[in-house]
Coordinates of C-alpha atoms in Angstrom, one line a residue:
Chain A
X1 CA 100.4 -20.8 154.1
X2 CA 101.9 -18.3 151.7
X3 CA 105.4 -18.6 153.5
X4 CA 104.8 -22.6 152.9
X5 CA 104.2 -21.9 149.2
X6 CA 106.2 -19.2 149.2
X7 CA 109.1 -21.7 149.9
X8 CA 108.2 -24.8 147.7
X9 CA 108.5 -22.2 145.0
X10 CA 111.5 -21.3 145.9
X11 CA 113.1 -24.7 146.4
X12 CA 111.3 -25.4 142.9
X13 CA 113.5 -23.4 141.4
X14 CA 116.4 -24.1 142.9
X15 CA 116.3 -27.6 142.1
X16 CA 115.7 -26.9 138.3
X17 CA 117.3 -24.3 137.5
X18 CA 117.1 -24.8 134.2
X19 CA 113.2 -24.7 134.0
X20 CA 112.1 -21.2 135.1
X21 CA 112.6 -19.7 131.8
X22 CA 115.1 -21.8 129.7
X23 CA 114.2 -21.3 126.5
X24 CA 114.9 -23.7 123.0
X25 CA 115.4 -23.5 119.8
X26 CA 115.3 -25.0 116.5
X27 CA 117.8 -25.1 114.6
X28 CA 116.5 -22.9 111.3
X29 CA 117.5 -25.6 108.9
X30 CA 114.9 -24.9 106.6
X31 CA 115.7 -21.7 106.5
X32 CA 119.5 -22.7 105.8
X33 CA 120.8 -20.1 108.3
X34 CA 122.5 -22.6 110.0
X35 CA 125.6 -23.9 108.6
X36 CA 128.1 -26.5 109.5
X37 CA 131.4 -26.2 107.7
X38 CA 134.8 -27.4 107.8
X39 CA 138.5 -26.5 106.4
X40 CA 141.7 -28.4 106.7
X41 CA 144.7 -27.1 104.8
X42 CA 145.7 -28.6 101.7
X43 CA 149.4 -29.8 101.4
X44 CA 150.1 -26.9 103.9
X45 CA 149.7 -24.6 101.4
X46 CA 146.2 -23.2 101.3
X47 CA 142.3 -24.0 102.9
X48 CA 140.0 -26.2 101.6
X49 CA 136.5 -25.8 103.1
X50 CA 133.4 -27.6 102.9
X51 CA 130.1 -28.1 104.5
X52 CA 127.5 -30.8 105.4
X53 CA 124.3 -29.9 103.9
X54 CA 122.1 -32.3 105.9
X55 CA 121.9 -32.0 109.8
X56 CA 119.4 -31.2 112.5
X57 CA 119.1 -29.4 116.0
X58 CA 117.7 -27.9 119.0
X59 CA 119.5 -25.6 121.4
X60 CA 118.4 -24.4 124.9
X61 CA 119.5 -20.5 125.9
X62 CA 118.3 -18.4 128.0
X63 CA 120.2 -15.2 128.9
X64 CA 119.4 -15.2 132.6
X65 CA 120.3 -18.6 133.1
X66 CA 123.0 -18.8 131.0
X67 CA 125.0 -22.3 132.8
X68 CA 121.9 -23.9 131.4
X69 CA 122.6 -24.1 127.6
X70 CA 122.9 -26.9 126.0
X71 CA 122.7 -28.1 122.4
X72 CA 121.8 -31.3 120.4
X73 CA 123.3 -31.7 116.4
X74 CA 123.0 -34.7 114.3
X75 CA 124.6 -34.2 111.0
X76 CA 124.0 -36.6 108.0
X77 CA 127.8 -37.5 107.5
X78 CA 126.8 -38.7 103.3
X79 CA 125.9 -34.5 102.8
X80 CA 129.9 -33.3 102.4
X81 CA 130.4 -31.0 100.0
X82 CA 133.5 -29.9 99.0
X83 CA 132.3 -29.1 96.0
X84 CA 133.8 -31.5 93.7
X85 CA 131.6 -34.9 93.2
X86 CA 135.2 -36.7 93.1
X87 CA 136.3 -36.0 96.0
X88 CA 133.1 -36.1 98.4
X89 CA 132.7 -39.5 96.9
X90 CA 136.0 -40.1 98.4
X91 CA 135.2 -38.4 101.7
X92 CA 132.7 -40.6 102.0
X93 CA 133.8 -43.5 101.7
X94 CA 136.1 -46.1 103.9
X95 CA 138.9 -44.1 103.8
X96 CA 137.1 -41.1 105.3
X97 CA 134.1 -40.7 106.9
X98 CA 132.7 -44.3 105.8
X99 CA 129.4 -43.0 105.5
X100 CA 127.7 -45.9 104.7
X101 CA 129.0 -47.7 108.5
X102 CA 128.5 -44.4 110.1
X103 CA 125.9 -42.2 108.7
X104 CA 125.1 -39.9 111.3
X105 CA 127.5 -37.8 113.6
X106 CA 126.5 -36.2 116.5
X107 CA 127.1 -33.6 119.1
X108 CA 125.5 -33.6 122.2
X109 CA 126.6 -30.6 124.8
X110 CA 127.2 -31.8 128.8
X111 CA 128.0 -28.8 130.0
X112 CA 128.5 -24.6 129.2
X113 CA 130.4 -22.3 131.3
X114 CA 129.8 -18.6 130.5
X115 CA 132.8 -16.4 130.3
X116 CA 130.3 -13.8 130.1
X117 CA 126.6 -12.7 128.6
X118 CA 127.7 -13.4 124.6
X119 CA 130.7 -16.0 125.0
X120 CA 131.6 -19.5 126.8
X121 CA 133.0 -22.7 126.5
X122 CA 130.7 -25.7 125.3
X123 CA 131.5 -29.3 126.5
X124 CA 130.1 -32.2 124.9
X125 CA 130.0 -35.8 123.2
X126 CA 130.8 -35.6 119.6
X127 CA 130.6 -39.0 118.1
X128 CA 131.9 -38.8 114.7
X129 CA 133.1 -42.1 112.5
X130 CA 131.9 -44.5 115.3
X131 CA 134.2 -42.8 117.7
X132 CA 132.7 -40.9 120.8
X133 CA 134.6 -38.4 122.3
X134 CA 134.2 -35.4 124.8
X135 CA 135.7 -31.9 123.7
X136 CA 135.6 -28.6 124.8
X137 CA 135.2 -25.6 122.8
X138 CA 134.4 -21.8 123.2
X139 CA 131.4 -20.2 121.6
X140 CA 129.7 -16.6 120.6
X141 CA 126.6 -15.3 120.8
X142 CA 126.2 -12.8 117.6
X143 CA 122.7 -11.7 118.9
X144 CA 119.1 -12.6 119.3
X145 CA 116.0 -10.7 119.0
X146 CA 112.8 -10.8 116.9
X147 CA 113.2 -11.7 113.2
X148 CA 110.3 -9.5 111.1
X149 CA 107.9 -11.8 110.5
X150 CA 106.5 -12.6 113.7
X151 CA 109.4 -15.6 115.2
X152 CA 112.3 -14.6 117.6
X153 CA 116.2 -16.0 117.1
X154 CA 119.0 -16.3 118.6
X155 CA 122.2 -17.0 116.8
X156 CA 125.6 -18.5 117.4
X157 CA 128.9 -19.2 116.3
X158 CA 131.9 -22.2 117.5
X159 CA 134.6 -23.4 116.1
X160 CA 136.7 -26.8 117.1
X161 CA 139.7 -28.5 115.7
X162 CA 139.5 -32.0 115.7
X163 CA 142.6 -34.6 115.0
X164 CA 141.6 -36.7 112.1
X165 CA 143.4 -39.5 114.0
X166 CA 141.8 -39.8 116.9
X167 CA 138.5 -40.3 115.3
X168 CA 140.1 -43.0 113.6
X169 CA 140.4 -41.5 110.4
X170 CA 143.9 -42.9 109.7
X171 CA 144.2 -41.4 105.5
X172 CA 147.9 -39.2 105.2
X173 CA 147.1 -36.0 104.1
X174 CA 150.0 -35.0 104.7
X175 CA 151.9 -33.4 107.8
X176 CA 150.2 -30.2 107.9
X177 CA 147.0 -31.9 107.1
X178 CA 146.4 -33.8 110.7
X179 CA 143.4 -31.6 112.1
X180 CA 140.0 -30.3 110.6
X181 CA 138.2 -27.2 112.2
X182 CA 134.5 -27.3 112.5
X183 CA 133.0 -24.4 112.3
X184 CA 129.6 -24.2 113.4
X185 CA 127.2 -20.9 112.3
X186 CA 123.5 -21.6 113.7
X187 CA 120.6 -19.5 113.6
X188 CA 117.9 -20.8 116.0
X189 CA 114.1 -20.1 116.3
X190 CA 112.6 -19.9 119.4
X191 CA 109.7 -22.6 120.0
Chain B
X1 CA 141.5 -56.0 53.0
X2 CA 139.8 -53.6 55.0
X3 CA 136.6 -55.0 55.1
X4 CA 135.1 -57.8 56.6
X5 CA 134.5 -60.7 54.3
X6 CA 132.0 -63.8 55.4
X7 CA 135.1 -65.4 55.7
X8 CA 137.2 -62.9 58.1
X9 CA 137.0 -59.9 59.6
X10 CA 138.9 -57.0 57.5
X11 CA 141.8 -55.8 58.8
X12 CA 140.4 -52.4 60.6
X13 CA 138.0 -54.6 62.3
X14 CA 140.7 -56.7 63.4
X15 CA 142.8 -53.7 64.4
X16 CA 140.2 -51.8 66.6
X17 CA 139.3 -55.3 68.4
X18 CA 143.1 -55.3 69.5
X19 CA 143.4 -52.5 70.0
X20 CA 140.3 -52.0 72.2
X21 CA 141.2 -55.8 73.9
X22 CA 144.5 -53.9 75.0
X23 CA 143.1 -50.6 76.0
X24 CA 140.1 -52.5 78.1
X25 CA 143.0 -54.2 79.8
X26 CA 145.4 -51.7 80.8
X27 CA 142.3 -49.5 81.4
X28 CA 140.9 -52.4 84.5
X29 CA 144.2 -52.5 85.7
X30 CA 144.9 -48.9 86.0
X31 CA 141.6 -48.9 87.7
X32 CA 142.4 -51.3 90.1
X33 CA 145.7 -50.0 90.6
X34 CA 145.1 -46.1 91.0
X35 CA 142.3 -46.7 93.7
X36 CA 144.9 -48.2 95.8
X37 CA 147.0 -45.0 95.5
X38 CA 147.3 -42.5 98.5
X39 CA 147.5 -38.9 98.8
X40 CA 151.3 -38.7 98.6
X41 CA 151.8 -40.7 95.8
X42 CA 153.3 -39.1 92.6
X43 CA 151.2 -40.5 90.1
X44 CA 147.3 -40.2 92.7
X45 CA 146.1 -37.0 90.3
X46 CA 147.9 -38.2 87.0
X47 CA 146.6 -42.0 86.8
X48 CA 143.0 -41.0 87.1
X49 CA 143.7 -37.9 84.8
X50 CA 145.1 -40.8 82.1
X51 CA 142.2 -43.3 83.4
X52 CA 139.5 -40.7 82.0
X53 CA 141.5 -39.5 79.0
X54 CA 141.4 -43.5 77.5
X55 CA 138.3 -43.8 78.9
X56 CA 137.1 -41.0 76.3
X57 CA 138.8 -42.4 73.7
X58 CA 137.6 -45.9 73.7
X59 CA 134.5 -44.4 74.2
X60 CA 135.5 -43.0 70.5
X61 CA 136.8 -46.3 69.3
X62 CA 133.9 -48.1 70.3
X63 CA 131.9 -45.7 68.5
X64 CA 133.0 -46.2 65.4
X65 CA 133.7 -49.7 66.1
X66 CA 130.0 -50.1 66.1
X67 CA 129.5 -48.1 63.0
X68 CA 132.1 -50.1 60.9
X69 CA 130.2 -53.2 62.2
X70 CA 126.9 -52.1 61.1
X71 CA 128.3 -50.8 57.4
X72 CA 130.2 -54.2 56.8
X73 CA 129.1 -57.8 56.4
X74 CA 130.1 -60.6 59.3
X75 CA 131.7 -63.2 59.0
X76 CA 129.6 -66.4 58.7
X77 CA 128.5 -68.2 62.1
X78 CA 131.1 -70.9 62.8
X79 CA 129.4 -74.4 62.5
X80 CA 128.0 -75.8 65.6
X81 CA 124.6 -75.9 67.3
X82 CA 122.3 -73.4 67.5
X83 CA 122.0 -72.5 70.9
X84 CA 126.2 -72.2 70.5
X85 CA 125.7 -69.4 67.9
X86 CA 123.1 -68.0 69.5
X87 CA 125.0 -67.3 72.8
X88 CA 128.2 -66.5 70.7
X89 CA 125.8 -63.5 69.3
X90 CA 124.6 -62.7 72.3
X91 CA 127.7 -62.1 73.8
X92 CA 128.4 -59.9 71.5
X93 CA 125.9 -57.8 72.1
X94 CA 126.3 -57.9 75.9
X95 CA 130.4 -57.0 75.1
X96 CA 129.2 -54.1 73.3
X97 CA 126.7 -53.0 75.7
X98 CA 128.5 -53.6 79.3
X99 CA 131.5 -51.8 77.2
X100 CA 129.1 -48.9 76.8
X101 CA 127.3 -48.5 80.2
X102 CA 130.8 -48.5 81.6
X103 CA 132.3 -45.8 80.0
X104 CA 129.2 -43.9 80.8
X105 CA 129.0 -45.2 84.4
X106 CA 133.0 -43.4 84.7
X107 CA 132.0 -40.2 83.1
X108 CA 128.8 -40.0 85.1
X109 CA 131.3 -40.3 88.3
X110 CA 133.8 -37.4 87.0
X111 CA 131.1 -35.3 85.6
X112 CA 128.6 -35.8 88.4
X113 CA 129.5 -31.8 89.8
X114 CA 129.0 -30.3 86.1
X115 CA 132.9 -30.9 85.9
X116 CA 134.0 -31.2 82.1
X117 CA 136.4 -34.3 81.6
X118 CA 139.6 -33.2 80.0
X119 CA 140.7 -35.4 77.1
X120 CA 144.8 -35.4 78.0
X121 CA 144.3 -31.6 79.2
X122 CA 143.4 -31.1 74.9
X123 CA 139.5 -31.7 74.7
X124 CA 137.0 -30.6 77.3
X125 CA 134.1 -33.2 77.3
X126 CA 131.5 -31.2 79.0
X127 CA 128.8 -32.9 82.0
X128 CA 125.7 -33.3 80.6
X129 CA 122.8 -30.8 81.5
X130 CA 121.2 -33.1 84.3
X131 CA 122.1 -35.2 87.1
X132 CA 121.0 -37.0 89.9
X133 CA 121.2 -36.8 93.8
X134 CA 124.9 -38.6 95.0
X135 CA 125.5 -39.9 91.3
X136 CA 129.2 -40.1 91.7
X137 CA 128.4 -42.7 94.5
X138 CA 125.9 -44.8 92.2
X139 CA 127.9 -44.4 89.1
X140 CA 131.1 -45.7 91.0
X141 CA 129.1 -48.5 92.3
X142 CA 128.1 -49.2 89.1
X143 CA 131.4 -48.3 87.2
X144 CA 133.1 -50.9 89.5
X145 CA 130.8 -54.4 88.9
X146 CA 130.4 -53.3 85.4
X147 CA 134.4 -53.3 85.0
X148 CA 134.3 -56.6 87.0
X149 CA 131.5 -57.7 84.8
X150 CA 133.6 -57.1 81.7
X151 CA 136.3 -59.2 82.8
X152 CA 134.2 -62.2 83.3
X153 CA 132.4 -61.8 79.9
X154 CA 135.8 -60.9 78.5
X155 CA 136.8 -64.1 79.6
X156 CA 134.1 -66.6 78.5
X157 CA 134.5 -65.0 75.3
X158 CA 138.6 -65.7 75.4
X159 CA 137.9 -68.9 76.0
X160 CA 135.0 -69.6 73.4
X161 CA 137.4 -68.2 70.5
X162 CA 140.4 -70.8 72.3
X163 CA 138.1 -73.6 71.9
X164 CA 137.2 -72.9 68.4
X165 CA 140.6 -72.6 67.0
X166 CA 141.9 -75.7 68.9
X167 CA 139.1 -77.8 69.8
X168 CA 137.0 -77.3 66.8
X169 CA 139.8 -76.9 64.7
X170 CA 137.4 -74.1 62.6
X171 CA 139.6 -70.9 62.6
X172 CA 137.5 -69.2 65.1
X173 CA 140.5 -67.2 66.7
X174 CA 142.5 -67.1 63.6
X175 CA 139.8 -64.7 61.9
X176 CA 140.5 -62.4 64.2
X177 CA 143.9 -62.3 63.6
X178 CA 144.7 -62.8 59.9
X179 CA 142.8 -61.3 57.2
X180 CA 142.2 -64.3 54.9
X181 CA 141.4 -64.1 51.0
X182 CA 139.0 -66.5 49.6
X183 CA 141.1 -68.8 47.8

C-alpha cells in the first residue's frame, strides 16, 4: 500500500510538473514597481523612451522548477506616455497604436527555457495593434526574497525589439526608426 | 469712421471681421492640411508651430473684437420678419461663441502636458494650472467638429448676408464692406 501510494505520488508529479511548488505572482502594479517602457531612436540621432502607465499581470516562478515559468501582461495601449500630450495623442491614434480599435495589448508566455538559475529565453503571443504574433526573447532574474513588511518578490527584467511593420504599424519614421524595444522591469508579489 | 453707425459698421469693425473671415479660413485649411502631413515632411513641426501661433492671435482679435462691439452701437436690424432677425442675432452669438470654444478646444490640446504655447517662438502662453485625464484626446475631438462646425455656421451666415444684398436689395453685405455716411 505505501509502495502503491508511494507511486501515484510519484507519477502525480511527473505529470504536472508545474504544480508541486510553482509559485505566482502579481504583478506589483499598485506599487508601480513594475514598469513597461519603450524607446525607438529619433531620426537616428538620439532615444526617445516612453512607458505605458496602465497594464496588469501575473507571473509563475519557481526556482526549482524553473521550465515552468510563464507570464500573462495585458497593457492598456491609450496609457503611452512620452511625455508630451501632442504626441501620445498621436501615438494613439490611427496612425499608431489606434487605441480606440485596439485597446488592450497583450503578452501571453508559451514556453521558457532556462539558460541557467537567473536567465532564459521567454516565448510567447504578443498581440499588439490587432496583430498576434509569437517572439522569443531572453530574460533576468535580478533577485527575489522577502520585501520588509511581511510579502515575498521576485523581480525581473526583458527586453524585445519589435518591427513596427509587422504589427502593422505602417507610419515612416524614418530609416533608422523601423524597430521599438520593449523593455519590461517587473516586480512581482508572491500570492 | 471708426465707429459703427446704426447705419454701418465703422471701419475697424469692418477691418477685424476681414480680417478674422481670412485668418478663420487659412487657419481650417492649414488644419486640414497639416494633419495630413507625415514625419518626413519639411513643413510637419512648422505648420502646427504657425497653426498655434494664429491661433493665439485670433484669440486676441476676437478679444477685442468683442470689446469694440460691446463699446459701439450696431447697426440697425435689416427689415424683415422677426423670427429672420432673431436668428440673424443668434448667429451671431453662436459665431462668437463656437469661435471661442475653438481656440480654447486647440490650446487645451497643445497645453494638455503643462506645455506653454509659443506665440511665433516670441510669447510663451503658459498651460493653465489644471487639467484633465487624456484632454489632448477630448480637446482634439472637440477642436475638430467645432472647426467643422464653424464652417457650416460660417456658411449660412455667407449666404444670409448674399441674400440680403441681392435678394432683398437692403445693403446687408455692403455694410460690411463700405463705411457709409448718413447722407
Amino acid at each position: 500500500m505505501k509502495k502503491l501510494l508511494l507511486a501515484v505520488a510519484l507519477s502525480g508529479a511527473a505529470a504536472f510538473p508545474g504544480m508541486a511548488s510553482a509559485a505566482d505572482y502579481k504583478l506589483d502594479v499598485k506599487g508601480a514597481h513594475a514598469f513597461i517602457n519603450f524607446k525607438i531612436k529619433h531620426l537616428g540621432y538620439s532615444w526617445l523612451t516612453g512607458r505605458f502607465n496602465t497594464f496588469d499581470g501575473q507571473f509563475s516562478y519557481d526556482a526549482a522548477n524553473l521550465e515552468a515559468s510563464s507570464i500573462e501582461v495585458t497593457i492598456d495601449t491609450a496609457s503611452i506616455d512620452s511625455n508630451h500630450a501632442e504626441r501620445d495623442k498621436h501615438l494613439r491614434g490611427e496612425d499608431f497604436l489606434n487605441v480606440s480599435e485596439f485597446p488592450k495589448a497583450t503578452f501571453k508566455s508559451t514556453s521558457y527555457k532556462a539558460i541557467d538559475e537567473d536567465s532564459g529565453e521567454l516565448t510567447g503571443v504578443l498581440t499588439l495593434h490587432g496583430v498576434t504574433k509569437t517572439i522569443s526573447f531572453p530574460v533576468e532574474k535580478l533577485g527575489e526574497g522577502n520585501d520588509p513588511w511581511g510579502g515575498y518578490r521576485a523581480g525581473f527584467t526583458g527586453t524585445t525589439s519589435l518591427k513596427l511593420t509587422d504589427y502593422g504599424i505602417n507610419y515612416n519614421l524614418g530609416p533608422a526608426s523601423t524597430h521599438v524595444d520593449l523593455e519590461l522591469h517587473i516586480e512581482g508579489i508572491r500570492q | 469712421m471708426i465707429r459703427n453707425t446704426r447705419e454701418s459698421y465703422g471701419w475697424l469693425a469692418i477691418a477685424l471681421h476681414w480680417l478674422m473671415a481670412l485668418a478663420i479660413f487659412g487657419m481650417f485649411g492649414l488644419g486640414l492640411y497639416m494633419v495630413e502631413l507625415t514625419y518626413y515632411d519639411a513643413w510637419y513641426k512648422g505648420s502646427l508651430d504657425l497653426h498655434k501661433s494664429v491661433g493665439m492671435v485670433i484669440f486676441v482679435l476676437w478679444l477685442l473684437r468683442l470689446i469694440w462691439r460691446m463699446n459701439n452701437e450696431t447697426p440697425d436690424e435689416l427689415p424683415g420678419p422677426f423670427w429672420e432677425q432673431l436668428l440673424a442675432r443668434l448667429m451671431h452669438v453662436a459665431l462668437y461663441a463656437v469661435m471661442l470654444a475653438l481656440m480654447i478646444s486647440g490650446f487645451l490640446i497643445s497645453t494638455a502636458d503643462g506645455r506653454s504655447i509659443d506665440v511665433f517662438g516670441l510669447v510663451p502662453v503658459p498651460a493653465l494650472p489644471w487639467r484633465v485625464e487624456n484632454q489632448e484626446d477630448i480637446a482634439g475631438e472637440i477642436h475638430e467638429w467645432l472647426a467643422w462646425g464653424l464652417m457650416a455656421l460660417v456658411s449660412l451666415h455667407a449666404v444670409a448676408a448674399v441674400k440680403h444684398q441681392w435678394l432683398n436689395k437692403d445693403r446687408g453685405l455692403m455694410r460690411m464692406l463700405r463705411v457709409t455716411q448718413k447722407s
